[in-house]
mmCIF file of C-alpha atoms in Angstrom:
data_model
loop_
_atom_site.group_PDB
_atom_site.id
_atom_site.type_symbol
_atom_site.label_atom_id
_atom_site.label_comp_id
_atom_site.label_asym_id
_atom_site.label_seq_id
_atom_site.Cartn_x
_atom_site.Cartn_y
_atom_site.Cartn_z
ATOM 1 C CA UNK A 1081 0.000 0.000 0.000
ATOM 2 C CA UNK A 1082 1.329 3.830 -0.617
ATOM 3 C CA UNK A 1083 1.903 5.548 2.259
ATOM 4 C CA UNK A 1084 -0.041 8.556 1.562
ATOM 5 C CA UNK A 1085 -2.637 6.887 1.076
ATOM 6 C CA UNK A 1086 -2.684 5.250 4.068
ATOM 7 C CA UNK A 1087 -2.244 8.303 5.667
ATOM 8 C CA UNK A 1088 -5.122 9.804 3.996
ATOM 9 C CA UNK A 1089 -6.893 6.746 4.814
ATOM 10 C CA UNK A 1090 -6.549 7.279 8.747
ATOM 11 C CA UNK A 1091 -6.969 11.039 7.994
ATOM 12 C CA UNK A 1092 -10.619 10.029 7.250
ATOM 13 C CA UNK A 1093 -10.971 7.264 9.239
ATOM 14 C CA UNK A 1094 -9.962 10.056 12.267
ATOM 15 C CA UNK A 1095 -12.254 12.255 10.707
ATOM 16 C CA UNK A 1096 -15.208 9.789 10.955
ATOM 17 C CA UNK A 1097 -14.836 8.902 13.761
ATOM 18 C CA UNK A 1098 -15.020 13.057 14.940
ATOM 19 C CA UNK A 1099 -17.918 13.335 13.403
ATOM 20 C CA UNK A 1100 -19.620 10.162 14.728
ATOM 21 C CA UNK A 1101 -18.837 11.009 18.142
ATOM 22 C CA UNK A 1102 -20.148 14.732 17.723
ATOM 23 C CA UNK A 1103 -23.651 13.086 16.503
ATOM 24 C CA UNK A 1104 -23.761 11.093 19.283
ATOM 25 C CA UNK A 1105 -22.969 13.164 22.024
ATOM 26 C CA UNK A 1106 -20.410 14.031 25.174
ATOM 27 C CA UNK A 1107 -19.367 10.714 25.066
ATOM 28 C CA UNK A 1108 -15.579 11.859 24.586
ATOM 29 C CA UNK A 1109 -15.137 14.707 26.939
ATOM 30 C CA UNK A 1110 -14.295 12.518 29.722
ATOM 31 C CA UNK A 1111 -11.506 11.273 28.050
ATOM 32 C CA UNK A 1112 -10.174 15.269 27.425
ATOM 33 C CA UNK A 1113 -10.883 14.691 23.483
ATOM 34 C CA UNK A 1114 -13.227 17.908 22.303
ATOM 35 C CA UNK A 1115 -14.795 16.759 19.272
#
């Protein structure tokens, strides 16, 4: 696999996840991530 595009990959996968955690809630603060 090309390293950029693995990169890119996480980049979104990151990215998801950020935006799946802002839909669902506060479940993050406690952890001291502020999505």
């Amino acid at each position: 696999m090309n390293e950029p595009e693995t990169i890119r990959a996480l980049a979104e996968a990151m990215k998801a996840l950020l935006d799946t955690s802002r839909a669902t809630g506060e479940n993050f603060k406690g952890f001291g991530i502020d999505g």
